[in-house]
XYZ file of C-alpha atoms in Angstrom:
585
model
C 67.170 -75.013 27.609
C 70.378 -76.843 28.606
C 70.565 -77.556 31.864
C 74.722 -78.062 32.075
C 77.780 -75.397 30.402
C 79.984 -77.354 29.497
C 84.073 -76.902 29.979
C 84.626 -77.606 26.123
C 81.973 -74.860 25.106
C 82.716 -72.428 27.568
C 86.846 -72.742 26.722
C 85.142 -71.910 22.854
C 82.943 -69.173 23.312
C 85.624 -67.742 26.112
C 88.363 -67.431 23.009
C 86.317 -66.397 20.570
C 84.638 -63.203 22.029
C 88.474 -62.435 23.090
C 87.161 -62.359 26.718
C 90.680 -64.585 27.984
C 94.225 -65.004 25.942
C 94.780 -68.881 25.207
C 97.866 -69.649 27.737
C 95.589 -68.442 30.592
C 93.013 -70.236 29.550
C 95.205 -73.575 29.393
C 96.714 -72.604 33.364
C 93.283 -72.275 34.411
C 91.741 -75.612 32.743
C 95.181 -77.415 34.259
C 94.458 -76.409 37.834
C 90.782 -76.812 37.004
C 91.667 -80.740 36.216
C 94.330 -80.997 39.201
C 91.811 -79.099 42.140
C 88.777 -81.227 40.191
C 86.753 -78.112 40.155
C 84.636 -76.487 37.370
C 86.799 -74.208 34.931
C 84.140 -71.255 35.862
C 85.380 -71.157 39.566
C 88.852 -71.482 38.499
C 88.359 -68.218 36.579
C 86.478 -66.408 38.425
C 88.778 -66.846 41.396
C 92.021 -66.100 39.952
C 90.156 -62.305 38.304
C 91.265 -63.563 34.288
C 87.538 -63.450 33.078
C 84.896 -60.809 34.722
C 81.740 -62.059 36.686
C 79.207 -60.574 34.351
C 81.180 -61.307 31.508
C 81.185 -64.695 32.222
C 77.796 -65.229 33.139
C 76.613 -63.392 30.135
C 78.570 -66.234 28.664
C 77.417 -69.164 30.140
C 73.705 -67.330 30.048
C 74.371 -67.517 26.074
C 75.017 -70.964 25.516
C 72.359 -72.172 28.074
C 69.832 -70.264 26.585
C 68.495 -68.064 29.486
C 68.191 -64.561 29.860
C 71.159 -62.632 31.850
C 70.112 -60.224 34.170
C 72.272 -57.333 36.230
C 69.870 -56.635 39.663
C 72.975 -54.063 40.874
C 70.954 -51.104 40.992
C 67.505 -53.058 40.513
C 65.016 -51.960 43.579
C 62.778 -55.110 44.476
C 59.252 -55.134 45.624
C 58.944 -55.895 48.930
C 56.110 -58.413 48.431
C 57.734 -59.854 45.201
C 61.156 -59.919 47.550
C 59.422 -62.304 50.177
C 57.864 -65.096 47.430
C 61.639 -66.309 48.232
C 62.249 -66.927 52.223
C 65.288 -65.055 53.166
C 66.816 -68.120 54.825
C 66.589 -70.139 51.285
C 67.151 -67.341 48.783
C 70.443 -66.581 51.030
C 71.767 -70.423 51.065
C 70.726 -70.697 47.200
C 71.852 -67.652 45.683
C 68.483 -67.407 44.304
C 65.844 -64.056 44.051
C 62.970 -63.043 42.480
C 62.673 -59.991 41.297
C 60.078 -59.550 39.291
C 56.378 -60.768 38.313
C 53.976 -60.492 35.795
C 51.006 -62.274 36.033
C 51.214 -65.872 36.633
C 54.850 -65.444 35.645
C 57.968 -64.981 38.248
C 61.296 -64.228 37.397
C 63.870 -65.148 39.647
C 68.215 -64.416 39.189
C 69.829 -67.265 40.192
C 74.277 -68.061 39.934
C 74.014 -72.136 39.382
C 70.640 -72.728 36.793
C 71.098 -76.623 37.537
C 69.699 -76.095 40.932
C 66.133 -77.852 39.362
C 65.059 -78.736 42.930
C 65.162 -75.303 44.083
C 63.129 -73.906 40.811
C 60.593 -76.571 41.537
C 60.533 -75.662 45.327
C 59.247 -71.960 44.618
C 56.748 -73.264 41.670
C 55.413 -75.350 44.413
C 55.293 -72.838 46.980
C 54.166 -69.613 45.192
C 51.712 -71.672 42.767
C 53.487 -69.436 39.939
C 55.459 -70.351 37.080
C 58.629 -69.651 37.598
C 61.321 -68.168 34.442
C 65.363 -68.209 35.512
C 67.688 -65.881 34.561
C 71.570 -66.099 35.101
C 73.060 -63.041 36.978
C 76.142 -62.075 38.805
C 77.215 -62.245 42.838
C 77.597 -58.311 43.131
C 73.801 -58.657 42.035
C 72.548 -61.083 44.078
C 73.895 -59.596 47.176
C 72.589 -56.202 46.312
C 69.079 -57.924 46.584
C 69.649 -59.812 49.391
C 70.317 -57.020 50.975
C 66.981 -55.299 50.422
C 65.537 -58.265 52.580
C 66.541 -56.607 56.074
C 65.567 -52.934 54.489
C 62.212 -54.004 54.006
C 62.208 -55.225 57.769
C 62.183 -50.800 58.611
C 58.780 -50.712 56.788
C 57.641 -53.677 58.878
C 59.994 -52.346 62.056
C 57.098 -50.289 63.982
C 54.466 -52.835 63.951
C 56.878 -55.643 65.337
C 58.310 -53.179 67.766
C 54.881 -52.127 69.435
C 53.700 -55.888 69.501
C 56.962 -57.129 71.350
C 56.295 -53.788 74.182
C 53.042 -54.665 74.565
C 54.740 -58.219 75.857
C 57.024 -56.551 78.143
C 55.922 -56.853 81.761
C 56.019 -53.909 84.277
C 58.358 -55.066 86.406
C 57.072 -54.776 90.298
C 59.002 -51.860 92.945
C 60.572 -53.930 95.382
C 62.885 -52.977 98.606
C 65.417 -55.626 98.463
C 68.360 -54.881 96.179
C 68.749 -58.324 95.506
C 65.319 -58.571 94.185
C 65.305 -55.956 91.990
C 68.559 -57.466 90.865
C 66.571 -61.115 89.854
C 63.473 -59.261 88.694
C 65.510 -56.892 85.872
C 67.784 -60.553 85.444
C 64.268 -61.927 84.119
C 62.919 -58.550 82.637
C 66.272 -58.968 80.384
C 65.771 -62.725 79.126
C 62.084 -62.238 78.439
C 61.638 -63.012 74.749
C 60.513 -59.398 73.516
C 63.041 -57.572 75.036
C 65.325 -59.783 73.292
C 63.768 -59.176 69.910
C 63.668 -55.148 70.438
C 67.099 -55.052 71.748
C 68.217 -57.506 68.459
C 66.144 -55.529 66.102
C 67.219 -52.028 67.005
C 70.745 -52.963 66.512
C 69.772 -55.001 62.900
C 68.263 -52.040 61.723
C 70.597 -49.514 62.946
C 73.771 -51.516 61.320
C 71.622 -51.978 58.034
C 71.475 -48.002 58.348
C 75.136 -47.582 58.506
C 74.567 -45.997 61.674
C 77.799 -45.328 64.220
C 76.147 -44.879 67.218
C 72.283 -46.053 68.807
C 70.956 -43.438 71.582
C 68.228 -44.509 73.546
C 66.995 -42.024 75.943
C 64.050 -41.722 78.238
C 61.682 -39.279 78.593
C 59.153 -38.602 81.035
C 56.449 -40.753 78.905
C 58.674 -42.098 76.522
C 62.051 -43.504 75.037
C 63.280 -41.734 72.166
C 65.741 -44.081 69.839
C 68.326 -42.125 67.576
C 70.719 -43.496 65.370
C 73.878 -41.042 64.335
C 74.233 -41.925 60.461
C 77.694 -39.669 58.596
C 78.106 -38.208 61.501
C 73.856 -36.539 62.244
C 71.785 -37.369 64.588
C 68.349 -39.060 63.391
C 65.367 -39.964 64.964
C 64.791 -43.581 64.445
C 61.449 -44.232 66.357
C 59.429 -43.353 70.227
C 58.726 -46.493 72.236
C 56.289 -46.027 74.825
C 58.157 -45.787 78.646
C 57.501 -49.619 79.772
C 60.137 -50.736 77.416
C 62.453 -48.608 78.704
C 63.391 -50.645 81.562
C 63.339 -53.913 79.295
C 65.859 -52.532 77.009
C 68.907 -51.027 79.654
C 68.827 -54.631 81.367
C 68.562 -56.913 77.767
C 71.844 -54.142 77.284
C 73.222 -54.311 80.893
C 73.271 -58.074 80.520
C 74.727 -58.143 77.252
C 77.828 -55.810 78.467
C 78.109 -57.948 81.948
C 77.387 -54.485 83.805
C 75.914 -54.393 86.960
C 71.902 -54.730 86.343
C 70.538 -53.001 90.329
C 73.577 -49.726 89.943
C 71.361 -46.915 88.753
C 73.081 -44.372 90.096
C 76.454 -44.362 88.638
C 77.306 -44.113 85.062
C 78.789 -47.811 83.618
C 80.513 -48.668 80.299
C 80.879 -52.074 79.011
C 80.850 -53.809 75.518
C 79.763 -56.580 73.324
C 79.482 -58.084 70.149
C 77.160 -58.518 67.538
C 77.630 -61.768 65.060
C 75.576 -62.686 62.261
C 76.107 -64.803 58.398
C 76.605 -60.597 56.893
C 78.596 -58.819 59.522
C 80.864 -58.656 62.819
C 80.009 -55.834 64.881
C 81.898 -54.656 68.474
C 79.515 -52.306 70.672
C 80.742 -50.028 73.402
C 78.018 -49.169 75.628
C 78.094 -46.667 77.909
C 74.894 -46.161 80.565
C 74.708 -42.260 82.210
C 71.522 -41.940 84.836
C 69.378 -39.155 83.580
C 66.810 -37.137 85.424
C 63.938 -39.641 83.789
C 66.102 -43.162 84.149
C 69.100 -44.036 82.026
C 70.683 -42.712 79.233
C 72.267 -46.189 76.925
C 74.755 -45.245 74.143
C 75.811 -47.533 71.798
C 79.267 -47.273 69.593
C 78.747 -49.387 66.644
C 82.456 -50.866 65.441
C 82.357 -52.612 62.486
C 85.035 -55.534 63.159
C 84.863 -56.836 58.849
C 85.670 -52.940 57.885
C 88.451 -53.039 56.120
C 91.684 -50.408 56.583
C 90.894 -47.420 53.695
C 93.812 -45.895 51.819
C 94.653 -42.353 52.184
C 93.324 -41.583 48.815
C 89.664 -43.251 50.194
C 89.881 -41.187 53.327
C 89.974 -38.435 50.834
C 93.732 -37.079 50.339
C 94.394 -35.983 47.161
C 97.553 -34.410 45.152
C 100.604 -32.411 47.221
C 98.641 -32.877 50.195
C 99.034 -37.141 49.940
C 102.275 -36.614 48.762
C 103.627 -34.777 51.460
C 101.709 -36.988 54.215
C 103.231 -40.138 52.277
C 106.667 -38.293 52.324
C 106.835 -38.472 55.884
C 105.629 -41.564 56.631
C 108.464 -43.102 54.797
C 110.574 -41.343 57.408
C 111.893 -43.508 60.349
C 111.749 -40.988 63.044
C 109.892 -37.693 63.920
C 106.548 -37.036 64.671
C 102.882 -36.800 62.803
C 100.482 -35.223 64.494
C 96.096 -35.363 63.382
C 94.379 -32.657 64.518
C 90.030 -32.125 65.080
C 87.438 -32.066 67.292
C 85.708 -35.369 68.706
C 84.409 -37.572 65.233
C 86.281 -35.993 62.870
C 88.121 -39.284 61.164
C 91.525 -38.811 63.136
C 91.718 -42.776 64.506
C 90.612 -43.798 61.106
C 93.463 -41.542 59.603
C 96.074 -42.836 62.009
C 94.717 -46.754 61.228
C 94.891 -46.150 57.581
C 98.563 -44.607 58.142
C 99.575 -47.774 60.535
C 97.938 -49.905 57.742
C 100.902 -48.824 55.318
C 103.700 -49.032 57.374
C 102.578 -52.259 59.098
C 105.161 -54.862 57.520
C 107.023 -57.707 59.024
C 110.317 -55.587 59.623
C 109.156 -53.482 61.878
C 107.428 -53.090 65.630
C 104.382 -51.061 65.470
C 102.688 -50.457 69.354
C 99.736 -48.186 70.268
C 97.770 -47.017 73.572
C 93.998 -46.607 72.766
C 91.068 -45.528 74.586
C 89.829 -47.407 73.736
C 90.928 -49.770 71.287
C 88.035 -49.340 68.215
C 89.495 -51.755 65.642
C 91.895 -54.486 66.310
C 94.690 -55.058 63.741
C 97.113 -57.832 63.175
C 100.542 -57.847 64.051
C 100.329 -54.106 65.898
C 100.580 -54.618 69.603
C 97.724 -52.226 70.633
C 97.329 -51.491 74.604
C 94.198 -49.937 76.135
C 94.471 -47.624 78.692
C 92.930 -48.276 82.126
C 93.295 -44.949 84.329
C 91.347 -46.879 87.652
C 94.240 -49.008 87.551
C 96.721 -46.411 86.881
C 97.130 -47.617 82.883
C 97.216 -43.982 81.624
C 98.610 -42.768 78.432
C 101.899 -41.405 80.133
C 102.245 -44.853 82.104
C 101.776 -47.179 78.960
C 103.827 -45.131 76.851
C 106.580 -45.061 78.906
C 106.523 -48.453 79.321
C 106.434 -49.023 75.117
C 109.725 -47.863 75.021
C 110.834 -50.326 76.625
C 109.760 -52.763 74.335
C 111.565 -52.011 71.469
C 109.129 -50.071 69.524
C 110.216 -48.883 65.822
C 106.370 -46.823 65.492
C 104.210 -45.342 68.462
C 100.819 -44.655 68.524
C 99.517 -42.586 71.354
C 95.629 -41.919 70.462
C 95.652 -39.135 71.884
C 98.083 -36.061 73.679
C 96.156 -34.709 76.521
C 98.498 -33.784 78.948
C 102.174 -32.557 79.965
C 103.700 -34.970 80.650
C 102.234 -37.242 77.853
C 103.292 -34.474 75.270
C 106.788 -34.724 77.314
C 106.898 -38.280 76.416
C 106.015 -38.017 72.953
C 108.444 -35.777 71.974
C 111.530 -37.357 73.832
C 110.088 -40.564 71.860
C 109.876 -38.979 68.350
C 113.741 -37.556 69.504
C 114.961 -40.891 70.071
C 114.657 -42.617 66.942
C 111.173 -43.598 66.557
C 107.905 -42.401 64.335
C 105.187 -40.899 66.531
C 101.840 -40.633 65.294
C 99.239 -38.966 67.479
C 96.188 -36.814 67.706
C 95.481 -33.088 68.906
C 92.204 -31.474 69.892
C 92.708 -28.164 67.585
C 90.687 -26.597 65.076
C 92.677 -25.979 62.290
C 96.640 -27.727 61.563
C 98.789 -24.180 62.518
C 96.662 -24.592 66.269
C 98.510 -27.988 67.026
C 101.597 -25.954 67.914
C 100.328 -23.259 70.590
C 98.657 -26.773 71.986
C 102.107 -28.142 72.427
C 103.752 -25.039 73.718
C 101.159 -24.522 76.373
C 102.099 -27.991 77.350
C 105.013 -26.809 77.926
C 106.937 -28.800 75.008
C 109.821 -26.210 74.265
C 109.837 -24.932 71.072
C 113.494 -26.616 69.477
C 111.820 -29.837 70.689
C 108.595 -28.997 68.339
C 110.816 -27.734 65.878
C 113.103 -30.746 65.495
C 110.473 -33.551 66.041
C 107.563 -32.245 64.574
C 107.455 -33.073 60.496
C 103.900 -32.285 59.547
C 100.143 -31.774 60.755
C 96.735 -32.405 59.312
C 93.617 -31.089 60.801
C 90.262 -32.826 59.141
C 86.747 -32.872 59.375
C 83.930 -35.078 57.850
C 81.943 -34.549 54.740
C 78.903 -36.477 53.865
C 79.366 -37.600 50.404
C 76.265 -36.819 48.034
C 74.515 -39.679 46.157
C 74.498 -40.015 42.750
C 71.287 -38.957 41.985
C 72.399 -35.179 43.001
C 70.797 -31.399 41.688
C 73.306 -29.183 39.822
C 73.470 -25.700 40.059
C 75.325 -22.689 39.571
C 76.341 -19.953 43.048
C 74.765 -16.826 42.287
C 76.749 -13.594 43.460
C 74.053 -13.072 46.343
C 75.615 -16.771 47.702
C 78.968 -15.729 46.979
C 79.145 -12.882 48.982
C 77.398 -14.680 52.019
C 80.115 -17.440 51.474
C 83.333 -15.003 50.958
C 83.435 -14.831 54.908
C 84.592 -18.533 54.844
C 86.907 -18.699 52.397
C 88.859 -16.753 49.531
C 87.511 -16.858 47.141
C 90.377 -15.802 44.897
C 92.143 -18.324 46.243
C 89.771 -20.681 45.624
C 89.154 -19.783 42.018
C 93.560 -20.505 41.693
C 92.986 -24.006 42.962
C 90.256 -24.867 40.942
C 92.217 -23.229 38.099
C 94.734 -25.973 38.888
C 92.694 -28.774 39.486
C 91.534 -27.670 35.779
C 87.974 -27.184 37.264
C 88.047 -23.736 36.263
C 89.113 -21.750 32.880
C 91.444 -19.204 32.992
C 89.007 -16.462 32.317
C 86.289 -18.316 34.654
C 84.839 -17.217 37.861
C 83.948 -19.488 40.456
C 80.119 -18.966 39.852
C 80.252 -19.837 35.809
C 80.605 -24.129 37.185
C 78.113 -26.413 38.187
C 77.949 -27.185 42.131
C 76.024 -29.868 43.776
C 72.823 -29.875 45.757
C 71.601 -33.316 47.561
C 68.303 -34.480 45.858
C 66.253 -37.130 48.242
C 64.874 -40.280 46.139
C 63.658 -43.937 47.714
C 67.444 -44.992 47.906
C 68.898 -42.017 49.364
C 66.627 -40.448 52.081
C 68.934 -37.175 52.527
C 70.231 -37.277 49.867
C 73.989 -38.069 51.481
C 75.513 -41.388 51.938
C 78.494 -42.422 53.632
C 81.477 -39.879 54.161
C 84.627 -38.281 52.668
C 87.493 -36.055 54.468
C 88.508 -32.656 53.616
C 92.288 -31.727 55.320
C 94.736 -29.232 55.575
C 98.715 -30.417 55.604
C 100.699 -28.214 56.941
C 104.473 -29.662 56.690
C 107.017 -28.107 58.998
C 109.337 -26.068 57.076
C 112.686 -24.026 57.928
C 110.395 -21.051 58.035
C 108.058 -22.060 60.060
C 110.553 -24.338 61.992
C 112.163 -20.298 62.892
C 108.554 -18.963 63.617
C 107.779 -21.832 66.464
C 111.284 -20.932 67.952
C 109.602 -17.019 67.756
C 106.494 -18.733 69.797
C 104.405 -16.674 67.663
C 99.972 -17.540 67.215
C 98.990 -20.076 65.208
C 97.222 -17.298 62.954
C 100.796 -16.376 61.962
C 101.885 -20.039 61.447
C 98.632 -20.309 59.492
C 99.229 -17.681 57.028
C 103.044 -18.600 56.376
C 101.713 -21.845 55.789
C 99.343 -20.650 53.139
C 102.068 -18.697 50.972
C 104.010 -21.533 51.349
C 101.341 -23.707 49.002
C 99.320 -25.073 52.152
C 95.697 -25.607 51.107
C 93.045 -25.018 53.578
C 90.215 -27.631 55.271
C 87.607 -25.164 53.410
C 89.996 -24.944 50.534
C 90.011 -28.759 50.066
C 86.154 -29.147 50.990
C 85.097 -26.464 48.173
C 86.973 -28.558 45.562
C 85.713 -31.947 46.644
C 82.207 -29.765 46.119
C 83.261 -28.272 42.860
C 84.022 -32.191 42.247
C 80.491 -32.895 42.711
C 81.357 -35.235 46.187
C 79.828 -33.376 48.652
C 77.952 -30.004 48.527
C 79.172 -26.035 49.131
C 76.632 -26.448 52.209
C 77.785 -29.631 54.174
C 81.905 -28.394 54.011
C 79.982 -24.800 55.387
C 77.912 -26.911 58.182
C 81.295 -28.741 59.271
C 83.773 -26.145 59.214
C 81.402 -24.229 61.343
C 80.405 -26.765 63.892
């Protein structure tokens, strides 16, 4: 085996299995030569030659295996031969052993001192093979999900070290006693562990809440609540000061509800936690908001728009005034839609300002504001005082009152783009909302450009069931949507033949495997966009319902949430029975 690729070979075999056109390979060598780097990295970092293509490549001339770990489960025990501190700094894993034999992936096979290192420490003789990055990572990653096998154990030896802390009279006390409760190594660890494994889980949001013998730890993961583990009722003390100290709250109040926030910083991610602590019959209630601070802005077509829908929401963000309202109840996606919108318009010619509450991702150049009603910072007092700073786009995160709605509208009159949100159900709702607010209805009419109402889907894994809707589960499901109408769309989307019925293609059911516990991971949006047209621009001036709005906006080509979510089903994202569960939440 050759220990060493070298540039000459590589340049050969690159060109001759066509993998990289001549001239590039010549600009890459040059700035190889001038940065005196390797001619590998120079490739790799500029995207001319693929990662695995590459290694497979270099694995070639060197004479070692190639190996692609990307969807490769490791053995837990196999995992740990490698320390996670040294198989992280090296890029090296093993993955997999057979007898006296251990394979192990590794990106640079000169490292000899590292291949010796693990001989020496397993006692096992060790075989390299040459994989990618993407590959390594996804093993490295299985590292902290075996910690939830091993989670329990650690947890109930770190309680048992947890102290009962002694009643005492004196406030101040109490105060030092919880101060030392909170900086007592186990509490540490629990506190740090729970919020490990919840982020390796994906989870939003931690609840820990105390019963009368017990504290109950939940994580919300795509949007459901999931029982993550019981600690027994000594720790429960333990854990609101480690949090109370963390969020600079004050550790003796346990009477009145307190909010704070932190961060969380390791090597593999930047978290921001809001905490919020609510006394509770049996002590107090923590909740934990898990904002990932590395997540970066999704498109519209990621969030899950798709055809006339992202067309018309893209139409109108191009315009420089009016307003564009998101519509749903509490965790449906609409900050994340209004980010993702912000994220296109956000260039260097013009101002972009927001008021939050709160402020859940921080982006550059957009001057965002948090409101602070104690102090009188509400969302009528800090936008009124945005327009005086020369604001070309407004955020408001959210219309709640009159004379914030007031505001809003003179805003989106006077030459600027509005985007806000609106708790309604559906899109045509967003207008009664306003009117009640007593916006007047030419105001609506000649602001308002268009509204999308959303929920959240959980997206299906890959490893899914197909099936076909019998007419017993049609019927049940025709009170939730046409179904003729349905059958049209999928008859555009080309989903459906012209002399099909919805029940003659495949759905989707979830199937659970090792990977994918509920068979769901991660999230998708299903929307309705309902732009404001002359039509309806008449019926607003008519103040008629929003179930009249509604159904003008469905002859006029609007699809509906359901609509969208059954063809995102029929799509095999998500399944008939998740759209059903959030429509009817």
């Amino acid at each position: 085996m050759k220990a060493k690729v070298e540039n000459q070979q590589l340049k050969a075999f690159l060109l001759d299995a066509g993998l990289v056109g001549k001239k590039e390979l010549e600009a890459a060598e040059k700035k190889a030569q001038k940065e005196k780097r390797e001619l590998r990295e120079v490739l790799l970092e500029d995207g001319r030659v693929p990662e695995a293509d590459l290694r497979k490549t270099e694995a070639y001339i060197l004479g070692i295996p190639f190996v692609d770990l990307a969807e490769e489960q490791v053995d837990a025990e196999i995992l740990r031969i490698i320390p996670e501190p040294i198989a992280r700094k090296h890029n090296i894993v093993a993955f997999r052993r057979k007898g006296k034999e251990l394979e192990v992936a590794m990106l640079d096979p000169n490292d000899l001192v590292m291949i010796d290192f693990i001989r020496k420490k397993s006692d096992l003789k060790v075989r390299p093979r040459l994989t990618t990055q993407e590959s390594i990572a996804h093993v490295l990653q299985q590292y902290s999900k075996s910690l939830q096998a091993e989670f329990g154990d650690i947890i109930q030896q770190e309680v048992e070290g947890i102290k009962m802390v002694a009643e005492k009279g004196g406030k101040r006390e109490e105060g030092e006693d919880l101060q030392k409760v909170a900086e007592e190594l186990p509490v540490i660890r629990i506190v740090d562990t729970l919020l490990k494994h919840a982020i390796l889980q994906r989870a939003s949001d931690v609840h820990a809440e105390p019963l009368e013998k017990e504290v109950v730890i939940r994580y919300r993961i795509d949007g459901v609540l999931h029982d993550a583990m019981v600690l027994p009722k000594q720790a429960s003390l333990g854990i609101v000061a480690r949090i109370k100290v963390l969020s600079n709250l004050k550790l003796d109040e346990h009477r009145l509800p307190q909010d704070g926030r932190f961060k969380v910083e390791t090597e593999g991610y930047k978290y921001s936690v809001r905490v919020s602590v609510l006394p509770v019959f049996d002590g107090e209630k923590v909740v934990m908001r898990l904002l990932s601070e590395t997540a970066e802005g999704l498109t519209l077509e990621e969030l899950g728009f798709r055809g006339e829908a992202l067309e018309k929401v893209q139409e109108n963000l191009r315009k420089p005034v009016g307003m564009i309202l998101v519509t749903g109840p509490t965790g449906s996606g609409k900050t994340t839609t209004l980010y993702s919108m912000m994220e296109i318009l956000n260039t260097p010619v013009v101002n972009i300002s927001t008021v939050e509450d709160p402020v859940e991702y921080r982006m550059p150049r957009i001057n965002q504001t948090q409101v602070r009603p104690k102090i009188g910072l509400t969302f009528a007092s800090g936008l009124r005082s945005l327009l005086r700073q020369d604001p070309d786009i407004i955020m408001v995160g959210e219309i709640r009152d009159e004379e914030t709605a007031a505001l809003a509208v003179n805003a989106a009159l006077t030459g600027h783009l509005m985007l806000s949100t609106l708790h309604t159900n559906d899109a045509a709702g967003s207008i009664p909302r306003l009117l009640e607010m007593k916006v007047e209805p030419f105001l609506i009419s000649s602001t308002l450009r268009v509204i999308i109402a959303q929920r959240l889907v959980r997206r299906l894994c890959d490893d899914k069931e197909e099936y076909r809707l019998s007419e017993k589960e049609l019927a049940q499901f025709a009170e939730f949507f046409n179904v003729e109408g349905t059958e049209r769309i999928l008859q555009e989307e080309k989903l459906l033949e012209k002399n099909q019925r919805i029940v003659d293609i495949p759905f989707w059911r979830p199937k659970q495997s090792p990977e994918c516990s509920d068979g769901y991971a991660g999230r998708v949006g299903i929307f309705e966009v309902l732009p404001i047209s002359e039509t309806i621009k008449e019926l607003i001036g008519q103040r008629v319902s929003a179930d009249h709005i509604h159904k003008q906006a469905v002859q006029e080509g609007m699809r509906t949430m359901v609509e969208d979510g059954i063809l995102k089903a029929a799509q095999g994202i998500t399944s008939i029975e998740e759209v059903l569960r959030v429509i009817t939440e």
